[in-house]
């Protein structure tokens, strides 16, 4: 068994029962539960450790395990299984205090009904079917938005569903330990990239703080010639350099400047233990060029990034990258840039001024240098590439004043109709679901930002699970979306969030 991706994080496997069945039955329940927990822990398809906890049969035991989970630094959630019937009033004290994600694994020890041998003893030991319902009622009664996964514990599909939630829980844990650095403030007058950083910290746990460029520049200027030489050697191995950037080329200095900026930002982020950052072309005092290549490479290493001061997207990109670790396909900062409105097939060209993550590159990226046209700085170096075809999604988080809304749109990434020889930036082309007309209208009606986290690794469920943990609104635009229904969902959500508010973890 390979080491889990999210080492040292763990899920606690808690099995509920009661004393009604006698000690022999409880021993059997404990033995079965130990086996299920061990199988989940051993599965390569589950990316978080699973720790077996002794079965709980009284309100006190349940309350204690919930409180322990709350305070265990590496415990990111509880997987609860009702092998038998566990009267749910026993769970009120514990679940009322639990502040970590909860998954109800609605499974059964034996997959099939043993037709020839099943008797009442067997039925009493294997009563998940209704034991789980009793537990579910308490989740609903307490308004705990717990996840329910139904299926046999050895079925790969069941384990995959648990893993989706486990990844979201890992990212939720990461979010609560996240610091985002802002170099400079927002792009002036831009609205959607603004927001309430105090509300965000209360809701998501992450802290966003601003730094003057004067704080960053000493790190950039502190890059040694040797460090720059080493990093350029790395560039030469990983990418195809344009002629002017090669050794002896007349723009080689620009590549050295970019390398110094990468070394400087990385040093700043490591020193301050930041997990993401923002910058803005309007505030680059002391930097020779807008960080293009540096931001692209830092994203590839798992840092969140948001352009133009967009800290919500920086945090979202980090969250998406964190939960996607080890999955096929990449995740990047993205922006809907330009449309293809052809009646033969409407598409969106996604890109940014520079900062698209090479984790979504199709093949070896090129390194190029071109003028930027805004910002008044030297020509920035950037990676240029296309993105492979396949399913993907765009996600955004916006601040509506009284709550945060996550909006997700599924897409099909497609290859460009023709080469784009004069486009000097990395780009993705996609057909949004259900089509461009409905997708764009729904996205704007919901107030979705122009910046997104784009992923070819994550599914809708990863993000929906995360949104539930964060207790924020989640709205989906997919193949089944109609504007009529979508508008109604937003109206109902408005009413819901004004009157109550789903309890997140
Ligand atoms: Mn932008």
Coordinates of C-alpha atoms and ligand atoms in Angstrom, one line a residue:
X1 CA 0.0 0.0 0.0
X2 CA 1.4 3.4 -1.0
X3 CA 1.5 6.1 1.6
X4 CA -1.6 8.2 1.5
X5 CA -1.4 11.5 -0.4
X6 CA -2.8 13.6 2.5
X7 CA -0.3 12.3 5.1
X8 CA -0.6 12.8 8.1
X9 CA -4.3 13.6 8.0
X10 CA -6.8 11.0 9.1
X11 CA -10.5 10.1 9.2
X12 CA -11.9 8.5 12.2
X13 CA -14.1 5.5 11.6
X14 CA -16.8 5.4 14.3
X15 CA -19.3 2.7 14.5
X16 CA -22.6 3.2 16.4
X17 CA -24.5 0.4 18.2
X18 CA -26.2 -0.2 21.5
X19 CA -26.2 -2.7 24.4
X20 CA -29.6 -4.3 23.5
X21 CA -27.9 -7.1 21.5
X22 CA -25.7 -8.5 24.2
X23 CA -21.8 -8.6 24.4
X24 CA -21.5 -11.3 21.8
X25 CA -23.2 -9.3 19.1
X26 CA -21.2 -6.2 20.1
X27 CA -18.0 -8.1 19.7
X28 CA -19.0 -9.1 16.2
X29 CA -19.9 -5.5 15.4
X30 CA -16.5 -4.4 16.6
X31 CA -14.7 -7.0 14.6
X32 CA -16.7 -6.3 11.4
X33 CA -16.1 -2.5 11.9
X34 CA -12.4 -3.1 12.4
X35 CA -12.3 -5.0 9.2
X36 CA -14.1 -2.3 7.2
X37 CA -11.9 0.5 8.6
X38 CA -8.8 -1.5 7.8
X39 CA -10.0 -2.1 4.3
X40 CA -10.6 1.6 3.7
X41 CA -7.3 2.4 5.2
X42 CA -5.5 -0.1 2.9
X43 CA -7.3 1.1 -0.2
X44 CA -5.1 3.0 -2.7
X45 CA -8.3 4.6 -3.9
X46 CA -8.8 6.4 -0.6
X47 CA -6.3 9.3 -0.2
X48 CA -6.6 9.8 3.5
X49 CA -5.7 7.5 6.4
X50 CA -8.6 5.8 8.1
X51 CA -8.3 5.2 11.9
X52 CA -10.5 2.6 13.6
X53 CA -12.1 3.9 16.8
X54 CA -13.8 1.6 19.4
X55 CA -17.5 1.2 18.8
X56 CA -19.8 3.6 20.6
X57 CA -22.9 2.4 22.5
X58 CA -23.7 5.2 24.9
X59 CA -24.3 9.0 24.7
X60 CA -21.1 9.6 26.8
X61 CA -18.9 7.5 24.5
X62 CA -20.4 9.3 21.5
X63 CA -19.9 12.8 23.0
X64 CA -16.3 11.9 24.0
X65 CA -15.3 10.7 20.6
X66 CA -16.8 13.8 18.9
X67 CA -14.9 16.1 21.3
X68 CA -11.7 14.2 20.8
X69 CA -12.1 14.5 17.0
X70 CA -12.6 18.3 17.4
X71 CA -9.3 18.7 19.2
X72 CA -7.3 16.1 17.2
X73 CA -5.1 18.2 14.9
X74 CA -4.8 15.6 12.2
X75 CA -8.4 14.4 12.3
X76 CA -10.2 15.9 9.4
X77 CA -13.6 14.2 9.8
X78 CA -15.6 11.3 11.1
X79 CA -16.9 8.4 9.0
X80 CA -19.9 7.0 10.9
X81 CA -21.4 3.6 10.3
X82 CA -24.5 2.2 11.9
X83 CA -23.8 -1.6 11.6
X84 CA -26.8 -2.1 13.9
X85 CA -29.4 0.2 15.2
X86 CA -28.0 3.0 17.3
X87 CA -30.8 5.1 18.9
X88 CA -30.1 8.6 17.7
X89 CA -31.0 10.5 20.8
X90 CA -27.6 9.1 22.0
X91 CA -26.0 11.1 19.2
X92 CA -27.5 14.5 20.1
X93 CA -24.8 15.6 22.6
X94 CA -21.9 14.5 20.4
X95 CA -23.2 15.7 17.0
X96 CA -24.2 19.0 18.5
X97 CA -20.6 19.7 19.4
X98 CA -18.8 18.0 16.4
X99 CA -17.1 20.7 14.4
X100 CA -15.5 18.5 11.8
X101 CA -17.0 17.1 8.5
X102 CA -19.2 14.1 9.0
X103 CA -19.8 11.3 6.5
X104 CA -22.4 8.6 7.0
X105 CA -21.2 5.4 5.4
X106 CA -24.4 3.6 4.7
X107 CA -22.9 0.2 4.1
X108 CA -23.5 -3.4 5.3
X109 CA -21.0 -6.0 6.3
X110 CA -22.2 -8.6 3.9
X111 CA -22.9 -7.5 0.4
X112 CA -25.6 -10.1 -0.4
X113 CA -28.5 -11.5 1.4
X114 CA -27.6 -15.2 2.3
X115 CA -30.8 -16.5 0.9
X116 CA -30.5 -20.0 2.2
X117 CA -29.3 -19.3 5.7
X118 CA -30.7 -15.9 6.7
X119 CA -32.6 -16.0 10.0
X120 CA -33.6 -13.5 12.7
X121 CA -30.1 -13.5 14.4
X122 CA -28.6 -12.5 11.1
X123 CA -31.2 -9.8 10.6
X124 CA -30.5 -8.4 14.1
X125 CA -26.8 -8.1 13.4
X126 CA -27.2 -6.6 9.9
X127 CA -29.7 -3.8 10.3
X128 CA -27.8 -1.0 8.6
X129 CA -30.8 -0.5 6.3
X130 CA -32.9 1.0 9.1
X131 CA -30.1 1.7 11.6
X132 CA -28.7 4.2 9.2
X133 CA -32.0 5.9 8.8
X134 CA -32.3 6.6 12.5
X135 CA -28.9 8.2 12.3
X136 CA -29.9 10.2 9.2
X137 CA -32.9 11.5 11.0
X138 CA -30.7 13.1 13.6
X139 CA -28.5 14.7 11.0
X140 CA -31.6 16.2 9.4
X141 CA -33.1 17.2 12.8
X142 CA -29.9 18.9 13.9
X143 CA -29.5 20.6 10.5
X144 CA -26.1 19.0 10.0
X145 CA -25.3 18.9 6.3
X146 CA -23.6 15.5 6.6
X147 CA -22.6 13.5 3.5
X148 CA -24.2 10.2 2.9
X149 CA -22.5 7.5 0.8
X150 CA -24.5 4.4 0.1
X151 CA -23.0 1.1 -1.1
X152 CA -21.0 -1.9 -0.1
X153 CA -17.7 -1.0 1.4
X154 CA -15.7 -3.2 -1.0
X155 CA -17.3 -1.7 -4.0
X156 CA -14.7 0.6 -5.8
X157 CA -17.5 3.0 -6.5
X158 CA -18.3 3.4 -2.8
X159 CA -14.7 3.9 -1.9
X160 CA -14.4 6.5 -4.8
X161 CA -17.3 8.4 -3.4
X162 CA -15.8 8.4 0.1
X163 CA -12.6 9.7 -1.4
X164 CA -14.3 12.6 -3.1
X165 CA -15.6 13.7 0.3
X166 CA -12.3 12.9 2.0
X167 CA -10.4 15.2 -0.5
X168 CA -12.9 18.0 0.2
X169 CA -12.4 17.5 4.0
X170 CA -8.6 17.6 3.5
X171 CA -9.0 20.9 1.6
X172 CA -11.3 22.2 4.3
X173 CA -8.6 21.4 6.9
X174 CA -6.1 23.2 4.6
X175 CA -8.4 26.2 4.2
X176 CA -8.5 26.7 8.0
X177 CA -4.7 26.8 8.0
X178 CA -4.3 29.0 5.0
X179 CA -2.6 32.4 4.7
X180 CA -2.9 34.4 1.5
X181 CA -0.5 37.3 0.8
X182 CA -1.6 40.3 -1.3
X183 CA 1.1 42.2 -3.0
X184 CA -0.5 45.5 -3.6
X185 CA -4.2 46.0 -3.4
X186 CA -7.0 45.4 -5.9
X187 CA -7.1 46.5 -9.5
X188 CA -8.8 49.9 -9.1
X189 CA -12.5 50.1 -9.4
X190 CA -13.0 46.4 -9.9
X191 CA -15.9 45.0 -7.9
X192 CA -16.1 41.2 -7.9
X193 CA -12.5 40.7 -6.8
X194 CA -13.3 42.7 -3.6
X195 CA -15.0 41.3 -0.6
X196 CA -15.1 41.1 3.1
X197 CA -11.9 39.5 4.3
X198 CA -13.2 39.2 7.9
X199 CA -16.3 37.3 6.7
X200 CA -14.1 35.1 4.6
X201 CA -11.9 34.2 7.5
X202 CA -14.9 33.4 9.6
X203 CA -16.4 31.3 6.9
X204 CA -13.4 29.6 5.3
X205 CA -10.7 30.0 8.0
X206 CA -8.1 31.5 5.7
X207 CA -6.4 34.8 6.5
X208 CA -5.7 37.4 3.9
X209 CA -3.2 40.2 4.6
X210 CA -1.6 42.8 2.4
X211 CA 2.0 43.6 1.9
X212 CA 3.7 46.5 0.2
X213 CA 5.9 45.7 -2.9
X214 CA 8.7 47.1 -0.7
X215 CA 8.3 43.9 1.4
X216 CA 8.7 41.6 -1.6
X217 CA 11.4 43.5 -3.6
X218 CA 14.3 42.7 -1.1
X219 CA 13.5 39.0 -1.6
X220 CA 13.8 39.5 -5.4
X221 CA 16.9 41.6 -5.2
X222 CA 18.4 39.0 -2.8
X223 CA 18.4 36.3 -5.5
X224 CA 22.0 35.3 -6.2
X225 CA 23.5 34.9 -9.6
X226 CA 24.0 31.2 -8.8
X227 CA 20.4 30.8 -7.8
X228 CA 19.3 32.4 -11.0
X229 CA 21.7 30.2 -13.1
X230 CA 20.3 27.1 -11.5
X231 CA 16.7 28.1 -12.0
X232 CA 17.3 28.9 -15.7
X233 CA 18.9 25.5 -16.1
X234 CA 15.6 24.1 -14.8
X235 CA 13.7 26.2 -17.3
X236 CA 15.8 24.9 -20.1
X237 CA 15.1 21.3 -19.2
X238 CA 11.4 21.8 -18.6
X239 CA 10.4 24.1 -21.4
X240 CA 11.2 25.1 -25.0
X241 CA 12.8 28.6 -24.9
X242 CA 12.1 31.1 -27.6
X243 CA 15.3 32.2 -29.4
X244 CA 15.6 35.6 -27.8
X245 CA 15.6 33.9 -24.4
X246 CA 18.3 31.4 -25.1
X247 CA 21.8 31.9 -23.9
X248 CA 23.2 34.8 -25.9
X249 CA 19.8 35.9 -27.0
X250 CA 19.0 39.6 -26.9
X251 CA 16.2 39.1 -24.3
X252 CA 18.1 36.7 -22.1
X253 CA 18.1 39.4 -19.4
X254 CA 14.3 39.2 -19.2
X255 CA 14.5 35.5 -18.4
X256 CA 17.0 36.3 -15.6
X257 CA 14.7 39.0 -14.3
X258 CA 11.8 36.5 -14.3
X259 CA 13.9 34.0 -12.5
X260 CA 14.9 36.5 -9.8
X261 CA 11.2 37.4 -9.3
X262 CA 10.3 33.7 -9.0
X263 CA 13.1 33.2 -6.4
X264 CA 11.9 36.3 -4.5
X265 CA 8.2 35.4 -4.4
X266 CA 9.0 31.8 -3.4
X267 CA 11.3 33.0 -0.7
X268 CA 8.6 35.4 0.6
X269 CA 5.9 32.7 0.6
X270 CA 8.0 30.0 2.2
X271 CA 9.3 32.4 4.9
X272 CA 5.7 33.5 5.8
X273 CA 4.2 30.1 5.3
X274 CA 1.7 31.4 2.7
X275 CA -0.3 29.1 0.5
X276 CA -1.2 31.6 -2.1
X277 CA -0.9 35.2 -3.2
X278 CA -2.2 37.9 -5.4
X279 CA -0.6 40.7 -7.4
X280 CA -1.7 43.4 -9.7
X281 CA -0.2 45.0 -12.8
X282 CA -1.2 48.4 -11.3
X283 CA 1.2 48.0 -8.4
X284 CA 4.5 46.6 -9.3
X285 CA 6.8 49.2 -7.8
X286 CA 10.3 47.8 -7.7
X287 CA 9.6 44.8 -9.9
X288 CA 10.9 44.9 -13.5
X289 CA 8.0 42.9 -15.0
X290 CA 4.6 41.5 -14.1
X291 CA 5.3 38.0 -12.7
X292 CA 4.1 35.7 -15.5
X293 CA 6.4 32.7 -15.6
X294 CA 6.9 32.9 -11.8
X295 CA 3.2 32.8 -11.0
X296 CA 2.7 30.0 -13.5
X297 CA 5.4 27.9 -11.9
X298 CA 4.3 28.6 -8.3
X299 CA 0.8 27.5 -9.2
X300 CA 2.2 24.3 -10.6
X301 CA 3.8 23.8 -7.2
X302 CA 0.4 24.0 -5.5
X303 CA 0.2 27.7 -4.6
X304 CA -3.0 29.6 -5.1
X305 CA -2.9 32.6 -7.3
X306 CA -5.3 35.4 -8.2
X307 CA -4.6 38.2 -10.6
X308 CA -5.5 41.9 -9.9
X309 CA -5.7 41.4 -6.2
X310 CA -8.3 38.6 -6.4
X311 CA -7.7 36.9 -3.1
X312 CA -10.9 34.9 -3.1
X313 CA -9.8 33.2 -6.3
X314 CA -6.3 32.8 -5.0
X315 CA -7.7 30.9 -2.0
X316 CA -10.1 28.9 -4.3
X317 CA -7.3 27.9 -6.7
X318 CA -5.2 26.7 -3.7
X319 CA -8.2 24.8 -2.3
X320 CA -8.9 23.1 -5.7
X321 CA -5.2 22.3 -6.2
X322 CA -4.9 20.8 -2.7
X323 CA -7.9 18.5 -3.1
X324 CA -6.8 17.5 -6.6
X325 CA -3.4 16.1 -5.6
X326 CA -2.6 12.9 -7.3
X327 CA -5.6 13.0 -9.6
X328 CA -5.1 13.0 -13.4
X329 CA -5.5 16.5 -14.9
X330 CA -4.4 19.9 -13.8
X331 CA -6.0 23.0 -12.1
X332 CA -5.4 26.6 -12.9
X333 CA -6.3 30.2 -12.4
X334 CA -8.5 31.1 -15.4
X335 CA -10.5 33.8 -17.0
X336 CA -13.2 33.7 -19.6
X337 CA -11.5 35.9 -22.2
X338 CA -13.0 35.9 -25.7
X339 CA -15.9 34.1 -27.4
X340 CA -16.3 32.1 -30.6
X341 CA -19.9 32.9 -31.5
X342 CA -20.0 30.8 -34.6
X343 CA -23.4 29.1 -35.2
X344 CA -21.4 26.0 -36.0
X345 CA -20.3 25.7 -32.4
X346 CA -20.0 28.4 -29.7
X347 CA -17.0 28.3 -27.5
X348 CA -15.1 30.2 -24.9
X349 CA -11.4 31.0 -25.2
X350 CA -10.0 31.1 -21.6
X351 CA -6.7 32.7 -20.8
X352 CA -5.2 35.5 -18.7
X353 CA -2.7 38.2 -19.3
X354 CA -0.1 35.6 -18.4
X355 CA -0.9 33.5 -15.4
X356 CA -2.2 30.1 -16.5
X357 CA -0.8 27.1 -14.6
X358 CA 1.2 24.6 -16.7
X359 CA -0.4 21.7 -14.8
X360 CA -3.0 21.9 -17.6
X361 CA -0.5 22.1 -20.4
X362 CA -0.8 19.8 -23.4
X363 CA 2.8 18.9 -23.9
X364 CA 6.0 20.9 -23.3
X365 CA 5.2 24.6 -22.8
X366 CA 7.1 27.3 -24.7
X367 CA 8.8 30.2 -22.8
X368 CA 8.3 33.4 -24.7
X369 CA 8.6 37.2 -24.0
X370 CA 6.2 39.8 -25.4
X371 CA 5.1 43.3 -24.5
X372 CA 2.1 43.4 -22.1
X373 CA 0.5 46.6 -23.3
X374 CA -0.7 47.6 -19.8
X375 CA 1.2 48.3 -16.5
X376 CA 4.1 50.2 -18.1
X377 CA 6.7 47.6 -17.1
X378 CA 9.3 45.6 -19.1
X379 CA 8.1 42.8 -21.3
X380 CA 7.2 39.9 -19.1
X381 CA 8.3 36.3 -19.7
X382 CA 5.5 33.7 -19.8
X383 CA 4.8 30.0 -20.6
X384 CA 2.6 29.5 -23.7
X385 CA 0.7 26.3 -24.3
X386 CA -2.6 24.7 -25.2
X387 CA -4.8 22.6 -23.0
X388 CA -5.8 19.0 -23.8
X389 CA -9.4 18.1 -24.7
X390 CA -11.6 16.5 -22.1
X391 CA -14.1 17.2 -19.3
X392 CA -13.5 20.1 -17.0
X393 CA -15.1 22.8 -14.9
X394 CA -14.9 26.4 -13.9
X395 CA -15.6 27.5 -10.3
X396 CA -15.9 30.8 -8.7
X397 CA -16.6 32.1 -5.2
X398 CA -18.2 35.6 -4.8
X399 CA -19.1 37.7 -1.9
X400 CA -22.8 38.7 -2.0
X401 CA -22.6 40.9 1.0
X402 CA -24.6 38.6 3.3
X403 CA -23.0 35.3 2.2
X404 CA -20.5 33.6 -0.1
X405 CA -21.7 31.8 -3.2
X406 CA -19.8 29.1 -5.0
X407 CA -20.8 28.8 -8.6
X408 CA -19.6 25.8 -10.8
X409 CA -20.0 25.3 -14.5
X410 CA -19.1 22.0 -16.2
X411 CA -17.4 22.3 -19.6
X412 CA -15.9 20.2 -22.4
X413 CA -12.4 21.4 -23.1
X414 CA -11.8 21.1 -26.9
X415 CA -8.8 21.7 -29.2
X416 CA -8.7 24.9 -31.1
X417 CA -10.2 24.9 -34.6
X418 CA -6.9 26.2 -35.9
X419 CA -3.5 27.1 -34.5
X420 CA -3.2 30.4 -32.7
X421 CA 0.4 31.4 -33.8
X422 CA 0.1 35.1 -32.7
X423 CA -1.6 34.6 -29.3
X424 CA 1.3 35.1 -26.8
X425 CA -0.4 33.4 -23.8
X426 CA -1.4 30.0 -22.5
X427 CA -5.1 29.3 -23.4
X428 CA -7.9 26.8 -23.0
X429 CA -10.8 26.4 -25.3
X430 CA -14.1 25.0 -24.0
X431 CA -17.8 24.5 -24.7
X432 CA -19.6 25.3 -21.5
X433 CA -22.6 23.2 -20.4
X434 CA -25.4 23.2 -21.4
X435 CA -24.3 25.7 -24.1
X436 CA -22.6 29.0 -24.2
X437 CA -25.8 31.0 -24.3
X438 CA -27.4 29.5 -21.2
X439 CA -24.1 29.1 -19.4
X440 CA -23.0 32.7 -19.8
X441 CA -26.4 34.1 -18.9
X442 CA -26.8 31.9 -15.8
X443 CA -23.2 32.7 -14.7
X444 CA -23.9 36.4 -14.9
X445 CA -27.3 36.2 -13.3
X446 CA -25.6 34.4 -10.4
X447 CA -22.9 37.1 -10.2
X448 CA -20.1 34.7 -11.1
X449 CA -16.7 36.4 -11.4
X450 CA -14.6 36.7 -14.5
X451 CA -11.8 34.9 -12.7
X452 CA -12.2 31.2 -12.0
X453 CA -10.5 28.1 -10.8
X454 CA -10.4 25.8 -13.9
X455 CA -9.9 22.1 -13.3
X456 CA -9.6 19.0 -15.4
X457 CA -9.0 16.9 -12.3
X458 CA -12.0 17.7 -10.0
X459 CA -15.7 16.9 -10.4
X460 CA -18.7 18.9 -9.3
X461 CA -19.0 16.7 -6.2
X462 CA -15.6 17.6 -4.9
X463 CA -16.6 21.3 -4.9
X464 CA -20.2 20.7 -3.6
X465 CA -18.9 18.7 -0.7
X466 CA -16.4 21.5 0.1
X467 CA -19.1 24.1 -0.1
X468 CA -21.2 22.2 2.3
X469 CA -18.3 21.9 4.8
X470 CA -17.8 25.7 4.5
X471 CA -21.5 26.3 4.9
X472 CA -21.7 28.4 1.7
X473 CA -24.2 28.5 -1.1
X474 CA -23.5 26.2 -4.0
X475 CA -25.1 26.8 -7.4
X476 CA -24.5 24.5 -10.4
X477 CA -24.7 25.2 -14.2
X478 CA -24.5 21.9 -16.0
X479 CA -26.1 19.9 -18.9
X480 CA -29.5 20.0 -17.2
X481 CA -29.6 23.7 -16.4
X482 CA -32.4 25.8 -17.7
X483 CA -32.6 29.6 -17.0
X484 CA -36.1 29.2 -15.6
X485 CA -35.1 26.7 -13.0
X486 CA -31.7 28.3 -12.3
X487 CA -33.3 31.7 -11.5
X488 CA -35.8 30.0 -9.2
X489 CA -33.0 28.2 -7.4
X490 CA -31.2 31.5 -6.8
X491 CA -34.4 33.1 -5.5
X492 CA -35.1 30.2 -3.1
X493 CA -31.5 30.3 -2.0
X494 CA -31.8 34.0 -1.2
X495 CA -34.8 33.3 1.0
X496 CA -33.1 30.4 2.6
X497 CA -29.9 32.2 3.5
X498 CA -31.8 35.2 4.8
X499 CA -33.9 33.1 7.1
X500 CA -31.4 30.5 8.3
X501 CA -28.1 29.5 7.0
X502 CA -26.9 25.9 6.5
X503 CA -24.6 25.0 9.3
X504 CA -21.1 24.3 7.9
X505 CA -18.4 22.7 9.9
Ligands
LIG1 MN1 -7.9 39.2 -14.6

